Short mmCIF file of C-alpha atoms and ligand atoms in Angstrom, two decimals:
data_model
loop_
_atom_site.label_atom_id
_atom_site.label_comp_id
_atom_site.label_asym_id
_atom_site.label_seq_id
_atom_site.Cartn_x
_atom_site.Cartn_y
_atom_site.Cartn_z
CA MET B 23 0.00 0.00 0.00
CA GLN B 24 1.23 3.44 -0.88
CA ILE B 25 1.28 5.86 2.02
CA ILE B 26 0.76 9.49 1.08
CA PRO B 27 2.92 11.45 3.51
CA VAL B 28 2.03 14.71 5.17
CA SER B 29 3.60 17.90 3.74
CA GLU B 30 7.15 18.90 4.52
CA GLY B 31 7.99 21.20 7.37
CA PRO B 32 6.20 22.03 10.58
CA LEU B 33 2.46 21.53 10.29
CA PRO B 34 0.01 24.32 11.11
CA THR B 35 -0.98 24.81 14.73
CA ALA B 36 -3.60 27.18 16.12
CA THR B 37 -2.37 30.76 15.97
CA THR B 38 -3.84 34.26 16.30
CA ASP B 39 -1.70 35.44 13.37
CA ARG B 40 -3.95 35.70 10.28
CA GLU B 41 -0.99 36.05 7.90
CA GLN B 42 0.42 32.79 9.27
CA VAL B 43 -2.95 31.12 8.69
CA LYS B 44 -2.92 32.33 5.07
CA ALA B 45 0.62 31.02 4.57
CA ASP B 46 -0.48 27.69 6.09
CA VAL B 47 -3.49 27.53 3.74
CA THR B 48 -1.23 28.12 0.73
CA LYS B 49 1.34 25.54 1.76
CA HIS B 50 -0.64 22.88 3.61
CA GLY B 51 -4.18 23.61 2.40
CA TYR B 52 -5.41 24.58 5.88
CA GLY B 53 -4.69 26.82 8.83
CA ILE B 54 -6.17 27.19 12.31
CA LEU B 55 -7.02 30.64 13.66
CA LYS B 56 -7.33 31.01 17.43
CA ASP B 57 -9.83 33.43 18.99
CA ALA B 58 -11.84 33.69 15.78
CA LEU B 59 -14.94 34.01 17.98
CA SER B 60 -15.24 35.71 21.36
CA PRO B 61 -16.13 33.54 24.38
CA GLU B 62 -19.55 35.25 24.41
CA GLN B 63 -20.18 34.32 20.77
CA VAL B 64 -19.15 30.73 21.46
CA ARG B 65 -21.46 30.47 24.47
CA LEU B 66 -24.42 31.95 22.62
CA MET B 67 -23.94 29.89 19.44
CA ARG B 68 -23.44 26.68 21.39
CA SER B 69 -26.61 27.17 23.41
CA VAL B 70 -28.67 28.17 20.34
CA LEU B 71 -27.33 25.11 18.55
CA SER B 72 -28.24 22.73 21.41
CA ARG B 73 -31.70 24.29 21.63
CA GLU B 74 -32.29 23.98 17.88
CA ILE B 75 -31.09 20.38 17.77
CA GLU B 76 -33.38 19.47 20.64
CA LYS B 77 -36.30 21.22 18.93
CA GLU B 78 -35.69 19.44 15.62
CA GLU B 79 -35.22 16.08 17.35
CA LYS B 80 -38.59 16.46 19.06
CA ALA B 81 -40.18 17.35 15.73
CA GLY B 82 -38.54 14.30 14.12
CA ASN B 83 -36.67 16.49 11.67
CA ILE B 84 -33.10 15.33 12.27
CA LYS B 85 -31.92 13.73 9.07
CA GLU B 86 -29.09 11.28 8.59
CA SER B 87 -26.51 12.46 6.10
CA TYR B 88 -25.34 10.16 3.31
CA THR B 89 -21.89 11.57 3.95
CA ASP B 90 -21.65 10.08 7.46
CA ARG B 91 -21.08 6.44 8.36
CA ASP B 92 -23.67 6.34 11.12
CA ALA B 93 -26.30 8.46 12.82
CA THR B 94 -24.70 9.13 16.19
CA ASN B 95 -23.62 12.63 15.22
CA ARG B 96 -26.05 15.49 14.76
CA ARG B 97 -26.14 17.65 11.67
CA LEU B 98 -28.21 20.78 11.46
CA ALA B 99 -28.57 22.58 8.14
CA ILE B 100 -29.52 26.17 7.33
CA LEU B 101 -28.47 27.95 10.51
CA MET B 102 -28.88 31.44 9.05
CA ASP B 103 -32.40 32.21 10.19
CA ARG B 104 -32.38 30.33 13.49
CA HIS B 105 -30.82 33.21 15.39
CA GLU B 106 -29.15 36.57 14.61
CA CYS B 107 -25.81 35.17 15.80
CA PHE B 108 -25.74 32.74 12.87
CA ARG B 109 -27.27 35.18 10.39
CA ASP B 110 -24.54 37.69 11.16
CA LEU B 111 -21.81 35.03 11.15
CA VAL B 112 -22.38 34.74 7.38
CA GLU B 113 -20.55 38.06 6.91
CA ASP B 114 -17.95 37.57 9.64
CA PRO B 115 -15.02 39.82 8.63
CA MET B 116 -12.43 37.09 9.19
CA ALA B 117 -14.38 34.68 7.01
CA MET B 118 -14.69 37.36 4.32
CA GLU B 119 -10.93 37.96 4.41
CA MET B 120 -10.12 34.25 4.17
CA ALA B 121 -12.69 33.67 1.40
CA GLN B 122 -11.17 36.51 -0.60
CA PHE B 123 -7.70 35.09 0.01
CA ILE B 124 -8.61 31.55 -1.10
CA LEU B 125 -10.98 32.38 -3.98
CA GLY B 126 -9.09 35.36 -5.37
CA PRO B 127 -10.79 38.27 -7.16
CA SER B 128 -14.32 37.72 -8.41
CA TYR B 129 -15.53 38.68 -11.86
CA LEU B 130 -16.50 42.39 -11.94
CA ASN B 131 -15.85 42.40 -8.17
CA GLU B 132 -19.26 40.87 -7.54
CA PRO B 133 -19.69 39.64 -3.97
CA PHE B 134 -19.10 36.01 -3.13
CA LEU B 135 -21.93 33.68 -2.16
CA LEU B 136 -22.41 31.55 0.90
CA HIS B 137 -22.61 27.93 -0.22
CA ALA B 138 -24.12 26.66 3.05
CA LEU B 139 -23.98 27.20 6.81
CA SER B 140 -24.57 24.12 8.92
CA ALA B 141 -23.42 22.40 12.09
CA ASN B 142 -21.91 19.00 12.73
CA VAL B 143 -21.85 17.73 16.29
CA THR B 144 -19.95 14.52 17.00
CA ARG B 145 -21.01 12.60 20.08
CA PRO B 146 -19.35 9.77 22.01
CA GLY B 147 -19.11 6.79 19.66
CA SER B 148 -19.51 8.79 16.42
CA ARG B 149 -17.45 7.13 13.72
CA ASP B 150 -15.11 9.07 11.46
CA MET B 151 -16.56 10.48 8.26
CA GLY B 152 -13.93 9.22 5.84
CA ILE B 153 -11.52 11.25 3.81
CA HIS B 154 -12.96 13.45 1.05
CA GLY B 155 -12.56 16.85 -0.54
CA ASP B 156 -15.43 19.33 -0.47
CA THR B 157 -14.95 19.92 -4.18
CA ASP B 158 -14.97 16.27 -5.17
CA TYR B 159 -17.77 17.10 -7.63
CA ILE B 160 -15.72 19.89 -9.19
CA LEU B 161 -12.19 18.48 -9.21
CA PRO B 162 -12.75 16.00 -12.07
CA HIS B 163 -13.46 19.07 -14.22
CA TYR B 164 -11.39 21.90 -12.75
CA ASP B 165 -8.44 21.91 -10.38
CA ALA B 166 -8.72 25.38 -8.86
CA PRO B 167 -9.43 26.91 -5.43
CA LEU B 168 -13.18 27.28 -6.00
CA PHE B 169 -14.40 26.67 -2.49
CA ALA B 170 -13.30 28.45 0.70
CA ARG B 171 -14.16 26.64 3.93
CA VAL B 172 -14.39 27.80 7.51
CA ILE B 173 -15.24 25.52 10.45
CA TRP B 174 -15.75 27.40 13.71
CA PHE B 175 -15.12 25.32 16.82
CA LEU B 176 -17.86 25.74 19.43
CA ASP B 177 -16.16 23.19 21.70
CA ASP B 178 -12.51 22.30 22.11
CA PHE B 179 -11.40 20.34 19.06
CA ASP B 180 -8.90 17.60 19.90
CA GLU B 181 -8.17 14.17 18.55
CA GLU B 182 -10.19 12.28 21.17
CA VAL B 183 -13.38 14.22 20.57
CA GLY B 184 -13.27 13.92 16.79
CA ALA B 185 -11.53 17.09 15.60
CA THR B 186 -11.65 17.38 11.81
CA ARG B 187 -8.87 15.27 10.30
CA VAL B 188 -6.89 16.79 7.43
CA VAL B 189 -4.31 15.46 4.98
CA PRO B 190 -1.79 18.30 4.83
CA GLY B 191 -0.78 19.34 1.32
CA SER B 192 -3.50 17.23 -0.35
CA HIS B 193 -5.09 20.33 -1.93
CA ARG B 194 -2.22 20.21 -4.43
CA LEU B 195 -2.64 16.56 -5.50
CA GLY B 196 -4.98 17.53 -8.36
CA HIS B 197 -7.17 14.42 -8.22
CA LEU B 198 -9.88 12.85 -6.08
CA PRO B 199 -8.88 10.77 -3.04
CA ILE B 200 -8.10 7.19 -4.16
CA LYS B 201 -10.42 4.84 -2.29
CA ASP B 202 -9.56 1.41 -3.76
CA GLY B 203 -7.42 0.39 -0.78
CA SER B 204 -4.12 0.96 -2.59
CA VAL B 205 -3.41 4.18 -0.74
CA ARG B 206 -3.49 5.29 2.87
CA TYR B 207 -3.65 9.01 3.51
CA GLU B 208 -1.84 10.16 6.61
CA SER B 209 -4.17 12.57 8.33
CA VAL B 210 -3.72 14.71 11.42
CA ALA B 211 -6.32 16.18 13.76
CA ALA B 212 -6.86 19.93 13.32
CA GLU B 213 -6.86 20.88 16.98
CA GLY B 214 -7.70 24.13 18.71
CA PRO B 215 -9.62 25.51 21.67
CA ALA B 216 -13.29 26.51 21.39
CA GLY B 217 -13.52 29.80 19.49
CA SER B 218 -10.88 28.78 16.94
CA ALA B 219 -11.61 28.32 13.25
CA LEU B 220 -10.24 25.85 10.74
CA ILE B 221 -9.80 27.54 7.36
CA TYR B 222 -9.17 25.38 4.33
CA ASP B 223 -9.10 25.15 0.56
CA GLY B 224 -12.08 22.96 -0.43
CA ARG B 225 -9.78 20.62 -2.35
CA LEU B 226 -8.05 19.53 0.87
CA TYR B 227 -8.69 15.90 1.83
CA HIS B 228 -10.28 15.84 5.25
CA GLY B 229 -13.17 14.43 7.26
CA THR B 230 -14.76 14.45 10.69
CA GLY B 231 -12.69 12.47 13.20
CA ALA B 232 -14.12 9.63 15.30
CA ASN B 233 -15.32 10.71 18.74
CA ARG B 234 -13.60 8.29 21.13
CA SER B 235 -14.39 10.27 24.27
CA LYS B 236 -16.66 8.91 26.99
CA ASP B 237 -18.82 11.94 27.47
CA ARG B 238 -17.79 14.88 25.30
CA GLU B 239 -19.45 16.42 22.26
CA ARG B 240 -17.74 18.43 19.57
CA ALA B 241 -19.75 21.04 17.71
CA GLY B 242 -18.46 22.67 14.54
CA VAL B 243 -20.22 25.34 12.48
CA ILE B 244 -19.32 24.84 8.84
CA ALA B 245 -19.45 27.59 6.21
CA GLY B 246 -18.49 27.52 2.56
CA TYR B 247 -17.96 30.47 0.21
CA ILE B 248 -18.02 30.34 -3.57
CA HIS B 249 -17.79 32.61 -6.59
CA PRO B 250 -21.08 34.33 -7.48
CA TRP B 251 -21.47 32.32 -10.67
CA MET B 252 -21.47 29.02 -8.81
CA ARG B 253 -24.52 27.35 -7.27
CA PRO B 254 -25.09 27.39 -3.51
CA MET B 255 -26.53 24.33 -1.80
CA GLY B 256 -30.00 25.85 -1.68
CA PHE B 257 -31.88 28.85 -3.04
CA PHE B 258 -31.80 30.72 0.25
CA PRO B 259 -34.31 33.49 -0.57
CA LEU B 260 -36.98 30.77 -0.70
CA LEU B 261 -35.58 28.81 2.25
CA LEU B 262 -35.07 31.54 4.82
CA ASP B 263 -37.58 33.30 7.03
CA PRO B 264 -38.05 36.79 5.48
CA GLU B 265 -38.85 38.17 8.93
CA MET B 266 -35.36 37.27 10.20
CA MET B 267 -33.76 38.49 6.99
CA LYS B 268 -35.28 41.96 7.39
CA GLY B 269 -32.55 42.62 9.93
CA ALA B 270 -29.77 41.38 7.65
CA SER B 271 -27.32 43.85 6.14
CA GLU B 272 -27.15 44.31 2.38
CA ARG B 273 -23.82 42.49 2.37
CA CYS B 274 -25.35 39.55 4.23
CA ARG B 275 -28.24 39.39 1.77
CA GLN B 276 -25.82 39.47 -1.16
CA LEU B 277 -23.94 36.55 0.36
CA LEU B 278 -27.23 34.69 0.73
CA GLY B 279 -28.18 35.09 -2.91
CA TYR B 280 -30.65 37.97 -2.69
CA SER B 281 -28.73 39.78 -5.42
CA THR B 282 -30.35 39.65 -8.83
CA VAL B 283 -27.11 40.76 -10.48
CA ASN B 284 -24.88 38.08 -11.99
CA ILE B 285 -21.90 38.59 -14.33
CA GLY B 286 -22.98 42.22 -14.61
CA PHE B 287 -26.59 41.62 -15.67
CA ASP B 288 -29.51 42.52 -13.45
CA GLN B 289 -32.54 40.28 -13.87
CA PRO B 290 -35.11 41.29 -11.26
CA TRP B 291 -37.42 38.58 -9.91
CA LYS B 292 -40.76 39.06 -11.60
CA TYR B 293 -42.69 36.55 -9.51
CA ALA B 294 -41.13 36.86 -6.06
CA PRO B 295 -43.59 37.36 -3.17
CA ALA B 296 -43.47 40.98 -2.03
CA GLU B 297 -41.83 40.23 1.32
CA ILE B 298 -38.97 38.43 -0.42
CA ASP B 299 -38.70 40.97 -3.22
CA ALA B 300 -38.27 43.65 -0.56
CA LEU B 301 -35.01 41.95 0.46
CA ARG B 302 -33.60 41.90 -3.08
CA VAL B 303 -30.30 43.66 -3.78
CA SER B 304 -29.82 44.85 -7.33
CA HIS B 305 -26.81 47.11 -7.47
CA ALA B 306 -24.83 46.43 -10.59
CA ARG B 307 -21.58 48.27 -10.98
CA PRO B 308 -21.76 51.38 -13.19
CA LEU B 309 -21.84 50.47 -16.89
CA GLU B 310 -18.74 52.51 -17.70
CA GLU B 311 -16.74 50.76 -15.02
CA MET B 312 -17.78 47.33 -16.30
CA ARG B 313 -17.11 48.38 -19.92
CA HIS B 314 -13.67 49.49 -18.95
CA GLN B 315 -12.96 46.27 -17.11
CA VAL B 316 -13.95 43.96 -19.96
CA ARG B 317 -12.09 46.07 -22.56
CA GLN B 318 -8.84 46.45 -20.66
CA ASP B 319 -7.03 44.23 -23.19
CA GLU B 320 -8.03 46.60 -26.04
CA THR B 321 -6.78 49.74 -24.33
CA ALA B 322 -3.58 48.21 -22.94
O1 LIG H 16 -17.33 18.34 10.96
C1 LIG H 16 -16.24 18.12 10.46
O2 LIG H 16 -15.23 17.93 11.14
C2 LIG H 16 -16.06 18.08 8.98
C3 LIG H 16 -17.32 17.84 8.22
C4 LIG H 16 -17.08 17.76 6.76
O3 LIG H 16 -16.00 17.56 6.29
C5 LIG H 16 -18.19 17.94 5.82
O4 LIG H 16 -19.35 18.04 6.24
O5 LIG H 16 -17.93 18.00 4.59
FE1 LIG H 17 -15.96 18.06 4.17
#
């Protein structure tokens, strides 16, 4: 069996230095930022998450995910309208900075989109998820950094409790993980105290670790950011509670797909219900600016 080794050099550890995290993402495909959330944010998000999971369990709405090996963990999708703390997390300045760093400039400087915002809570006995890339559906076609990922730790993430496992440097392999038994990927646990965030290039091989603790849970809030011409996991304007979105900033609504502008064209929603239409953002950049940008090669 071929063993794919971890990258050269010291591996990333949790740091408060954002430039170090960016350098780690470039070299190893991931970095861990300490103190990405304040202790108050962590406490609030963790308690909202527990409350929401309990509510959905009672209602029989907790779904198993095909991506997990068993149903001992708890996944909760679409966090954005469950509480302001998650709605506002969508436009967290650190996440915006890291998304911009990983994805690079967007066409006509149009704002990025949120792909999804969900939670994954491992519980004692939860099996590991298995190694995958979050762009395994893209990589057969394009090998590019098209997906920026942030996982906020709402509990301490360590190996025992099922911290996300990562295969350092695997974002540069250029192909899907080989799963025919001929290869073993050496993974390490991305560890950090509650309030830290794991930032990674979506091509990185990784997966939830197994929770081998007796009595500890591990909650992660997972966000993805994509270019505005890609497709988010859901059409959020029709999935989110308009009442909660009334309090969202314009930036937040753009990230959630309320913009009707794409590649410079504005196509207003003719049939949207009034309360959703009221949330629409339709600022295109000035025509002259866009003309200049697409004709730069002619004037150079
Ligand atoms: O929760 C984790 O540690 C990672 C989950 C994950 O990789 C995924 O949902 O794609
Ligand atoms: Fe993943």
